[in-house]
PDB file of C-alpha atoms in Angstrom:
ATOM      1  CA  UNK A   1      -0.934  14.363  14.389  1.00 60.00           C
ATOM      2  CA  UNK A   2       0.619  10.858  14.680  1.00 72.00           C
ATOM      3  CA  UNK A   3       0.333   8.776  11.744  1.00 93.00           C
ATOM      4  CA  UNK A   4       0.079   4.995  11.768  1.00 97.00           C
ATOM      5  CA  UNK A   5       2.154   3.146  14.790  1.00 97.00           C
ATOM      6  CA  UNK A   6       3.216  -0.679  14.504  1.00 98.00           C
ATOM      7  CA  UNK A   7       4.771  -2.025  17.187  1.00 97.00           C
ATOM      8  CA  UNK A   8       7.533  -3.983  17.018  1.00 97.00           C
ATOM      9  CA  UNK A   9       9.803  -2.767  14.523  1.00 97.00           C
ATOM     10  CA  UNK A  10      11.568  -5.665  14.108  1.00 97.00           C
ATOM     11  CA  UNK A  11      11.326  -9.630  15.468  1.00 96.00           C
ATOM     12  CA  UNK A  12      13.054 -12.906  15.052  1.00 98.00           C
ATOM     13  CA  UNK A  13      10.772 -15.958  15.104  1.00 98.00           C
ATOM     14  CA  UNK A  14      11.498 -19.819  15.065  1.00 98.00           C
ATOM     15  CA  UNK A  15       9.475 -22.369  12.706  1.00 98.00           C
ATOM     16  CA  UNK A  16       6.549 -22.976  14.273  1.00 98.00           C
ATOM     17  CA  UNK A  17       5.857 -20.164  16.850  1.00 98.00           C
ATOM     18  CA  UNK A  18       3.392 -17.570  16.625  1.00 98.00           C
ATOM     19  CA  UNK A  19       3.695 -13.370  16.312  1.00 98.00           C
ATOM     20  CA  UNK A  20       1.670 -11.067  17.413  1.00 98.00           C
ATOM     21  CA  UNK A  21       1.966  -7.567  15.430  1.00 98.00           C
ATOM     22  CA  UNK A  22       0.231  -4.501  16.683  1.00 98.00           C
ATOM     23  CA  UNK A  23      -0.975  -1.353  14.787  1.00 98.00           C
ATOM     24  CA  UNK A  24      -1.862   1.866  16.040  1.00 98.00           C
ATOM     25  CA  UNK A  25      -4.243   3.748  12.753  1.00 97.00           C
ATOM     26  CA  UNK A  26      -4.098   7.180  12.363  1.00 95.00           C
ATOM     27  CA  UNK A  27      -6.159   9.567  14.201  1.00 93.00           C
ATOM     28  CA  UNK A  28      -9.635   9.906  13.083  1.00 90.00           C
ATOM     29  CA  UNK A  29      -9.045   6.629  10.918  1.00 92.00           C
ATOM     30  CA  UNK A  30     -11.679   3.853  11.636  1.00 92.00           C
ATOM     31  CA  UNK A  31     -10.588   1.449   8.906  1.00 92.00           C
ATOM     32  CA  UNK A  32      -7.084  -0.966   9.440  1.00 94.00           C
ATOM     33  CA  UNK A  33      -5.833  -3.078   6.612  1.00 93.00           C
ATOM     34  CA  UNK A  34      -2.828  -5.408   6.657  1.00 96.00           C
ATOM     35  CA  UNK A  35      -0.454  -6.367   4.066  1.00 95.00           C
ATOM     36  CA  UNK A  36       2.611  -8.752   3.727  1.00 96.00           C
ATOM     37  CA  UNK A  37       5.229  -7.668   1.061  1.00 95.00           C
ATOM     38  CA  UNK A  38       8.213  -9.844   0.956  1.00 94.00           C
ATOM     39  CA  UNK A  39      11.482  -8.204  -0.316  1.00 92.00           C
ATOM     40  CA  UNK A  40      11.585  -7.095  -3.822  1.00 89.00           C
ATOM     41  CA  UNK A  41       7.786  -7.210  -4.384  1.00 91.00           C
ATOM     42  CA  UNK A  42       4.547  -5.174  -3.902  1.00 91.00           C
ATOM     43  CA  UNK A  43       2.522  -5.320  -0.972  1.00 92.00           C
ATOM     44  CA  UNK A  44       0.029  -7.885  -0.816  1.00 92.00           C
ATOM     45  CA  UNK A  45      -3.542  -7.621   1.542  1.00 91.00           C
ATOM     46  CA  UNK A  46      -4.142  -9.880   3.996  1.00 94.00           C
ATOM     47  CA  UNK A  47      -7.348  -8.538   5.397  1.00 93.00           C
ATOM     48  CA  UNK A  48      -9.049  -5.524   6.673  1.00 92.00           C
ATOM     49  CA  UNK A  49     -10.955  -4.507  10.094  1.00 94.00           C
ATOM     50  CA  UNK A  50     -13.735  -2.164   9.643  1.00 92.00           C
ATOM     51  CA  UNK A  51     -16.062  -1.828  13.495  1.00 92.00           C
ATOM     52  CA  UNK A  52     -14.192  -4.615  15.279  1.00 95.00           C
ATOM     53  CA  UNK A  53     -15.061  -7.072  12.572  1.00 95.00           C
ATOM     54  CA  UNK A  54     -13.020  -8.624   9.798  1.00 93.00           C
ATOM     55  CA  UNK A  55     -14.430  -7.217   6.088  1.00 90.00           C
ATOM     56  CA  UNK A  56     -12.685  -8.372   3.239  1.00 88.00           C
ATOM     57  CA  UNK A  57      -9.708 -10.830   3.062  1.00 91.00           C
ATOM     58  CA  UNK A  58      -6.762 -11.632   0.573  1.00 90.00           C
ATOM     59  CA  UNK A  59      -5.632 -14.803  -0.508  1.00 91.00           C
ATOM     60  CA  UNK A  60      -3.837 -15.810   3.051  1.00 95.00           C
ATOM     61  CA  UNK A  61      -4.603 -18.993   4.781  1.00 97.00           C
ATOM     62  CA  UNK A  62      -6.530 -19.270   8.224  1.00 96.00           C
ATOM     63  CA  UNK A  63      -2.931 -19.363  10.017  1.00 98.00           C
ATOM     64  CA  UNK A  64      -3.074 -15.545   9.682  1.00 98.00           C
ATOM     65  CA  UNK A  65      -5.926 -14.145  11.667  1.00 98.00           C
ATOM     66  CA  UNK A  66      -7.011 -10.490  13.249  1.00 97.00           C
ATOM     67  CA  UNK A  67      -8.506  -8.468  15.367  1.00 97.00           C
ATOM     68  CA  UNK A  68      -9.724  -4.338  15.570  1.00 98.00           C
ATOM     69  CA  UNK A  69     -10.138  -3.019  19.341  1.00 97.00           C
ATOM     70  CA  UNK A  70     -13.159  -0.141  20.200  1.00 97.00           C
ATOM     71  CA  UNK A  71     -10.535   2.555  19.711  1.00 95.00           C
ATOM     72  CA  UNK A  72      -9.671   0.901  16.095  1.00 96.00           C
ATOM     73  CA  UNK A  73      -6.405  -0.239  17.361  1.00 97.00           C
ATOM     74  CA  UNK A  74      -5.625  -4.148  15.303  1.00 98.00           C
ATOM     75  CA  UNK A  75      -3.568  -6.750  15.957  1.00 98.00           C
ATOM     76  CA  UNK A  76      -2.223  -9.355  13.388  1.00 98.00           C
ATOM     77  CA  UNK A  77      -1.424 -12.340  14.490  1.00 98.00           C
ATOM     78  CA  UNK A  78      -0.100 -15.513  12.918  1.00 98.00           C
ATOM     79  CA  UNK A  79       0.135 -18.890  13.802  1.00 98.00           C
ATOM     80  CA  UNK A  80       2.794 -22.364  13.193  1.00 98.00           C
ATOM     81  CA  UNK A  81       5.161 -20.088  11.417  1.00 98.00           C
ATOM     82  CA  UNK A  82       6.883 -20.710   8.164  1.00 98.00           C
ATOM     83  CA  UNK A  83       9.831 -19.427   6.532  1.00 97.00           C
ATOM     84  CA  UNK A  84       7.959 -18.286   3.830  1.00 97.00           C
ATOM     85  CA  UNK A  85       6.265 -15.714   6.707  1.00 98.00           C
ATOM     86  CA  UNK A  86       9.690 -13.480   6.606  1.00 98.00           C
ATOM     87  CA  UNK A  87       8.313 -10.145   5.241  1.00 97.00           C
ATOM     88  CA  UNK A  88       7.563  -6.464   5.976  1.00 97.00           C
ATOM     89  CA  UNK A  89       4.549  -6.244   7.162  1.00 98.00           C
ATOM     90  CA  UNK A  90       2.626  -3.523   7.010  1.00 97.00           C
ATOM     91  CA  UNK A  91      -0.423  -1.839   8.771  1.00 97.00           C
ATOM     92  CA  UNK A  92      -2.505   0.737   6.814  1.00 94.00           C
ATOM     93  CA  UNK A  93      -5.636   2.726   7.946  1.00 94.00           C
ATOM     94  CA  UNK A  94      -8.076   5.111   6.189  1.00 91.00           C
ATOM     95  CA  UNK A  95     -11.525   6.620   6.674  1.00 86.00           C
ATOM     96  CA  UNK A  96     -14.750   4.457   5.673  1.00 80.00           C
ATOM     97  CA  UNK A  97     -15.812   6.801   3.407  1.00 75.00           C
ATOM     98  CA  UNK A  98     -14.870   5.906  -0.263  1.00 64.00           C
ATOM     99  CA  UNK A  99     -11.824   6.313  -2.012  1.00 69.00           C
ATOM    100  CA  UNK A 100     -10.042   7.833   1.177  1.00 81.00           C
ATOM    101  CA  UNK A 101      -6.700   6.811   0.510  1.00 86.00           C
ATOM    102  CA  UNK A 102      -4.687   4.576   2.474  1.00 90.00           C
ATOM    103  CA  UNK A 103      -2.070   5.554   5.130  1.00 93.00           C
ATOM    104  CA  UNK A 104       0.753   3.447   6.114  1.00 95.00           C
ATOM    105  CA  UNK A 105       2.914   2.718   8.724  1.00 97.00           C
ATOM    106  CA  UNK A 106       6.469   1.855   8.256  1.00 96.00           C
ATOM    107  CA  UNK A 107       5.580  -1.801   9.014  1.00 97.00           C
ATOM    108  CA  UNK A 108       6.941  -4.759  11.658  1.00 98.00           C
ATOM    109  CA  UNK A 109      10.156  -7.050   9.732  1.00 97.00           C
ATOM    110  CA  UNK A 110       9.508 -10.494  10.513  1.00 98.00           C
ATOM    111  CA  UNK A 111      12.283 -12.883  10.532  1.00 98.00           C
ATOM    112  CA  UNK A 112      11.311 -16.588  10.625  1.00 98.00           C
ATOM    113  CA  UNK A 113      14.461 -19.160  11.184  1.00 97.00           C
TER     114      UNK A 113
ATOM    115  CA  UNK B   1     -10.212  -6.622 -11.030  1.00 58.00           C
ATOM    116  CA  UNK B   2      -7.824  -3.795 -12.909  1.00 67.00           C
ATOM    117  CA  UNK B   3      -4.722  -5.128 -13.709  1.00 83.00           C
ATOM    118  CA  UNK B   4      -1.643  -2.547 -14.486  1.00 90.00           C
ATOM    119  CA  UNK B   5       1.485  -2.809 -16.113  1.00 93.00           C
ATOM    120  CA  UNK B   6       4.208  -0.258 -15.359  1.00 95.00           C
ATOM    121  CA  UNK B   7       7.914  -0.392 -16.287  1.00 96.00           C
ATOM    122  CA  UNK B   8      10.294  -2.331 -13.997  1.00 96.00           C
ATOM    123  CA  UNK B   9      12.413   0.726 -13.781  1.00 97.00           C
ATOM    124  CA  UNK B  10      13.585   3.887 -14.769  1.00 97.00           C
ATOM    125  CA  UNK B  11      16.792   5.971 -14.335  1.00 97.00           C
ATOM    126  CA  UNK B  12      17.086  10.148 -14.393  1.00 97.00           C
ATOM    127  CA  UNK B  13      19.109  12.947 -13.568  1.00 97.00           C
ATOM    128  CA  UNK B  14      18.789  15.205 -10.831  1.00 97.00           C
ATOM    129  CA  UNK B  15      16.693  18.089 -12.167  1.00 97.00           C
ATOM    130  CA  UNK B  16      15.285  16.234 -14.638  1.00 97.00           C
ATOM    131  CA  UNK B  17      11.384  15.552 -15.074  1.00 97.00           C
ATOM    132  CA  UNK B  18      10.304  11.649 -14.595  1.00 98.00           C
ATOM    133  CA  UNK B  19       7.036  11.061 -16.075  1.00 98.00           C
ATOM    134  CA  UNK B  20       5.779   6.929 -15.312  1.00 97.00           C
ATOM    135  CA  UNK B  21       3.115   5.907 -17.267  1.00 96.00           C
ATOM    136  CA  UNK B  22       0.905   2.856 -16.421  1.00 95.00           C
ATOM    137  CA  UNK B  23      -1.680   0.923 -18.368  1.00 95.00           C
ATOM    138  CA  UNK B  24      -4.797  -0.398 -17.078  1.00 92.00           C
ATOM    139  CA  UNK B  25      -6.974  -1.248 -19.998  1.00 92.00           C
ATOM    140  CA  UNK B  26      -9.109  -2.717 -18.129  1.00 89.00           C
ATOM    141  CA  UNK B  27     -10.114  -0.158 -15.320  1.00 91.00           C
ATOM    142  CA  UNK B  28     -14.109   0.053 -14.136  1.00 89.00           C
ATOM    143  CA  UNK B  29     -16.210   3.276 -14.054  1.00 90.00           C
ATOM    144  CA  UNK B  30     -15.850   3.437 -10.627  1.00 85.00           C
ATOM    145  CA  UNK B  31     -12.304   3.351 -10.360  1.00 88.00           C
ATOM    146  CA  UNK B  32      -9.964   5.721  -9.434  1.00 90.00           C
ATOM    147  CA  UNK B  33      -5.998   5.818 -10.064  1.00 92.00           C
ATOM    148  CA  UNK B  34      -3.680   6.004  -6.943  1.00 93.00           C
ATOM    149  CA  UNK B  35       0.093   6.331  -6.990  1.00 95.00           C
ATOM    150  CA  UNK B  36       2.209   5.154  -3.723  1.00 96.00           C
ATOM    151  CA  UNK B  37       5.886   5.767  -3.375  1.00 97.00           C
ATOM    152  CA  UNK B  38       8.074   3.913  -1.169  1.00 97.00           C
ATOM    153  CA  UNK B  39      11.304   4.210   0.323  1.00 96.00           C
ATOM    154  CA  UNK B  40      13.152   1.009   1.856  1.00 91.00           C
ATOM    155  CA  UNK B  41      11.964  -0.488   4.934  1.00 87.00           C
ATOM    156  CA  UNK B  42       9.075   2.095   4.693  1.00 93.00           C
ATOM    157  CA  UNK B  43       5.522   1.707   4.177  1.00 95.00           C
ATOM    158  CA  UNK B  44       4.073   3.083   0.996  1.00 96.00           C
ATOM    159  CA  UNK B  45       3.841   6.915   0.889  1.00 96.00           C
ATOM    160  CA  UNK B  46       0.390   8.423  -0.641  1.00 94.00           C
ATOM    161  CA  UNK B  47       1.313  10.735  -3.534  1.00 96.00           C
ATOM    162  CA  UNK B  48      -1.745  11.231  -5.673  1.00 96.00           C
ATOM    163  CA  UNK B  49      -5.056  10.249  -6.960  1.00 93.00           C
ATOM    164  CA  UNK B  50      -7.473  10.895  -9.977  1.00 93.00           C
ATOM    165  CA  UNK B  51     -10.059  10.327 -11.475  1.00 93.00           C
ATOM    166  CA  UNK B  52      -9.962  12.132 -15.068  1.00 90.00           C
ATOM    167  CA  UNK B  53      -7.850  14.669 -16.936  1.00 88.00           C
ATOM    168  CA  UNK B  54      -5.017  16.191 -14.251  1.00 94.00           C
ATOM    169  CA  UNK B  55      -4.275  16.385 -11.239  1.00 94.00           C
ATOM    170  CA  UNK B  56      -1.843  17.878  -9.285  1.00 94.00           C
ATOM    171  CA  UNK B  57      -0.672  18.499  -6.214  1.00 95.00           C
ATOM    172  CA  UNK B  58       2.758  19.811  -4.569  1.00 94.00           C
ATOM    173  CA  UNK B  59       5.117  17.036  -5.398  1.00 93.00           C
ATOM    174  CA  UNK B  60       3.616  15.593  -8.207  1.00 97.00           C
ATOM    175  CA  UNK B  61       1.041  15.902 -11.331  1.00 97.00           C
ATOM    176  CA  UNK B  62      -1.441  13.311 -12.736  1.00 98.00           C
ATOM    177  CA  UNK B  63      -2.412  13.054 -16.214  1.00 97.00           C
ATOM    178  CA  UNK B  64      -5.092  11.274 -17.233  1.00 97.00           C
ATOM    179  CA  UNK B  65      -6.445  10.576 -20.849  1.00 96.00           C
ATOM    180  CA  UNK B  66     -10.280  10.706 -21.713  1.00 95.00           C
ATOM    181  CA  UNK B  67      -9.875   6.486 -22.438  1.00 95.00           C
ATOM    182  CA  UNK B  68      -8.738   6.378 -18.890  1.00 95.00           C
ATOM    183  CA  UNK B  69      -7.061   3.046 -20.185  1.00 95.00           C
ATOM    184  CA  UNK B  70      -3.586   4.547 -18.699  1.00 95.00           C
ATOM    185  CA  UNK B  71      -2.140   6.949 -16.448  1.00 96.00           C
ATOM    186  CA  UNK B  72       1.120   8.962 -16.133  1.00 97.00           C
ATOM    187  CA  UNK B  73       3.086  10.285 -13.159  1.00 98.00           C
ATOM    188  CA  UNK B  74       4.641  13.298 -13.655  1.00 98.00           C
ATOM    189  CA  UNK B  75       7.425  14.283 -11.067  1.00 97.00           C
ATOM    190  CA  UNK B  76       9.180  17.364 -11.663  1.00 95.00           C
ATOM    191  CA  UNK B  77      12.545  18.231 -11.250  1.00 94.00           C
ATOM    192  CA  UNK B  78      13.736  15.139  -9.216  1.00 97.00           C
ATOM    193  CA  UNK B  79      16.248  15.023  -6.747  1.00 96.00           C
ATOM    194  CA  UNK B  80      18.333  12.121  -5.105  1.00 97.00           C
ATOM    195  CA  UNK B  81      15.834  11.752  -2.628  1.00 96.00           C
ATOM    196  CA  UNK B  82      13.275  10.575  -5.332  1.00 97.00           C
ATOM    197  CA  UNK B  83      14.948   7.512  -5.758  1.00 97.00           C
ATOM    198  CA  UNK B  84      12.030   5.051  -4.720  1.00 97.00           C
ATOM    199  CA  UNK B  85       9.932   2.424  -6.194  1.00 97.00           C
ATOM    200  CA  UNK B  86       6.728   4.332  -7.549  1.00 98.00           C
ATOM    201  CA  UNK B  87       3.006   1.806  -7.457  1.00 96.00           C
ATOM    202  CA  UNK B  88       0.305   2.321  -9.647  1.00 94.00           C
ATOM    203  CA  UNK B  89      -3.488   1.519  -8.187  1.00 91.00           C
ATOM    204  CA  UNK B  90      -6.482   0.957  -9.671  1.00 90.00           C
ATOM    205  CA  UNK B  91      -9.953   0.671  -8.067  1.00 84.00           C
ATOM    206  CA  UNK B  92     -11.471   2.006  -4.963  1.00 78.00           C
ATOM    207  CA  UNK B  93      -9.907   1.976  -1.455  1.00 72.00           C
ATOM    208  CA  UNK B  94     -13.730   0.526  -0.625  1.00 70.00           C
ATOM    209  CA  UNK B  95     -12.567  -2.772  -1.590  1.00 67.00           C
ATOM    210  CA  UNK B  96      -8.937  -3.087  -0.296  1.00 63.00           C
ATOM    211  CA  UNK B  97      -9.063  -6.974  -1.996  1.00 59.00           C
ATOM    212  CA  UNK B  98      -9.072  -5.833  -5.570  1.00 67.00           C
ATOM    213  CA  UNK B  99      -5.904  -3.502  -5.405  1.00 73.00           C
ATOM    214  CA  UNK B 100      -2.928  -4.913  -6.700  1.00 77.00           C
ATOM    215  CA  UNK B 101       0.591  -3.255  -5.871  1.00 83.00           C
ATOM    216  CA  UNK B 102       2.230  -5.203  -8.440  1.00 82.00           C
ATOM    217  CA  UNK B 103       5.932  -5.088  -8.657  1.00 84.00           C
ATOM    218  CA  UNK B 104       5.974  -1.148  -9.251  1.00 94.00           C
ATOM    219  CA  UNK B 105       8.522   0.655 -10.882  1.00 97.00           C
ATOM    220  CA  UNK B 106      11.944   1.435  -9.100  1.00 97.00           C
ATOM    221  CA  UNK B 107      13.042   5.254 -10.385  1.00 98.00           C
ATOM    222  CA  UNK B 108      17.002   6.016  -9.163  1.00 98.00           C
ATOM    223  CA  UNK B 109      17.775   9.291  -9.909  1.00 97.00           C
ATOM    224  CA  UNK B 110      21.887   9.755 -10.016  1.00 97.00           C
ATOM    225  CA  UNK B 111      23.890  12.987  -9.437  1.00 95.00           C
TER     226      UNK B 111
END
């Protein structure tokens, strides 16, 4: 039973570019969630996908945006890159029914320069 | 929104117990209490969640008081591969906005 995927594990980005991250949810998850966590701090959420549309969004500006696929498959992508952007970050998926826990994946490292 | 408050950090002995305890004075009836673990560069590892009195499971035990105003993580007998940071949550995984990692609490459990 594979757990969450993200895809890549690691990427170097210049000021200004944009990323795409990818994120595969666990089987028989409907539910994707992104966080960024910069190093030495907790994860923070960015938004979640629930039926292809976004649900409920953090604090992040519109330069971060999303998207959920029909198999529940998300992307993350984020636009004019800062350096402030350099974190883990990391994909988590559960099952819409309350209080199912969150499963993560072992996130993407993004490196802005 | 539940705000917690658990201790920067904590150091044990293999074989030793490490119990974390976490305040959240604040906590709704609707809220349960999730702990994550995490390794570095991984993504946060489920360990347990409760709602009242104890829980446990196979690596780790829950206590929770009637108040509900805190929480404590029991791990038993820790080994070197313990050594983690340890994150408290409080609310309900049906609104992903309102959880707060915080800064956790790094355990390092030495030989």
């Amino acid at each position: 039973d594979a757990g969450v995927t993200q895809s890549p594990t690691h990427l170097i980005k210049t000021r200004g570019q944009q990323v795409t991250l990818r994120c595969s949810p666990k089987s028989g998850h409907d539910t994707v969630s992104w966080y960024q966590q910069a190093l030495g701090q907790g994860p923070q959420f960015i938004f979640q996908y629930y039926e292809e549309e976004e649900r409920q969004r953090g604090n992040f500006p519109d330069r971060f945006s999303g998207h959920q696929f029909p198999n529940y498959s998300s992307e993350l992508n984020v636009n004019a890159l800062l350096l402030g952007d350099s974190a883990l970050y990391l994909c988590a998926s559960r099952l819409r029914e309350n209080n199912s826990p969150l499963h993560f994946g072992n996130g993407t490292r993004l490196t802005v320069t | 929104l539940a705000k917690t408050t658990q201790p920067i950090s904590m150091d044990s002995y293999e074989g030793q117990e490490v119990n974390i305890t976490c305040s959240h004075n604040n906590i709704a009836t609707n809220d349960y209490i999730t702990w994550y673990q995490q390794f570095p560069s991984q993504g946060p590892r489920f360990i347990i969640q409760g709602y009242k009195t104890k829980v446990t499971n196979e690596v780790a035990s829950l206590f929770i008081p009637a108040d509900r105003k805190s929480s404590t993580l029991s791990l038993p007998r820790v080994s070197l591969s313990d050594t983690a940071v340890y994150y408290c949550l409080v609310g309900t995984f049906s609104n992903d906005y309102k959880l707060s990692f915080g800064a956790g609490t790094t355990v390092t459990v030495r030989a």
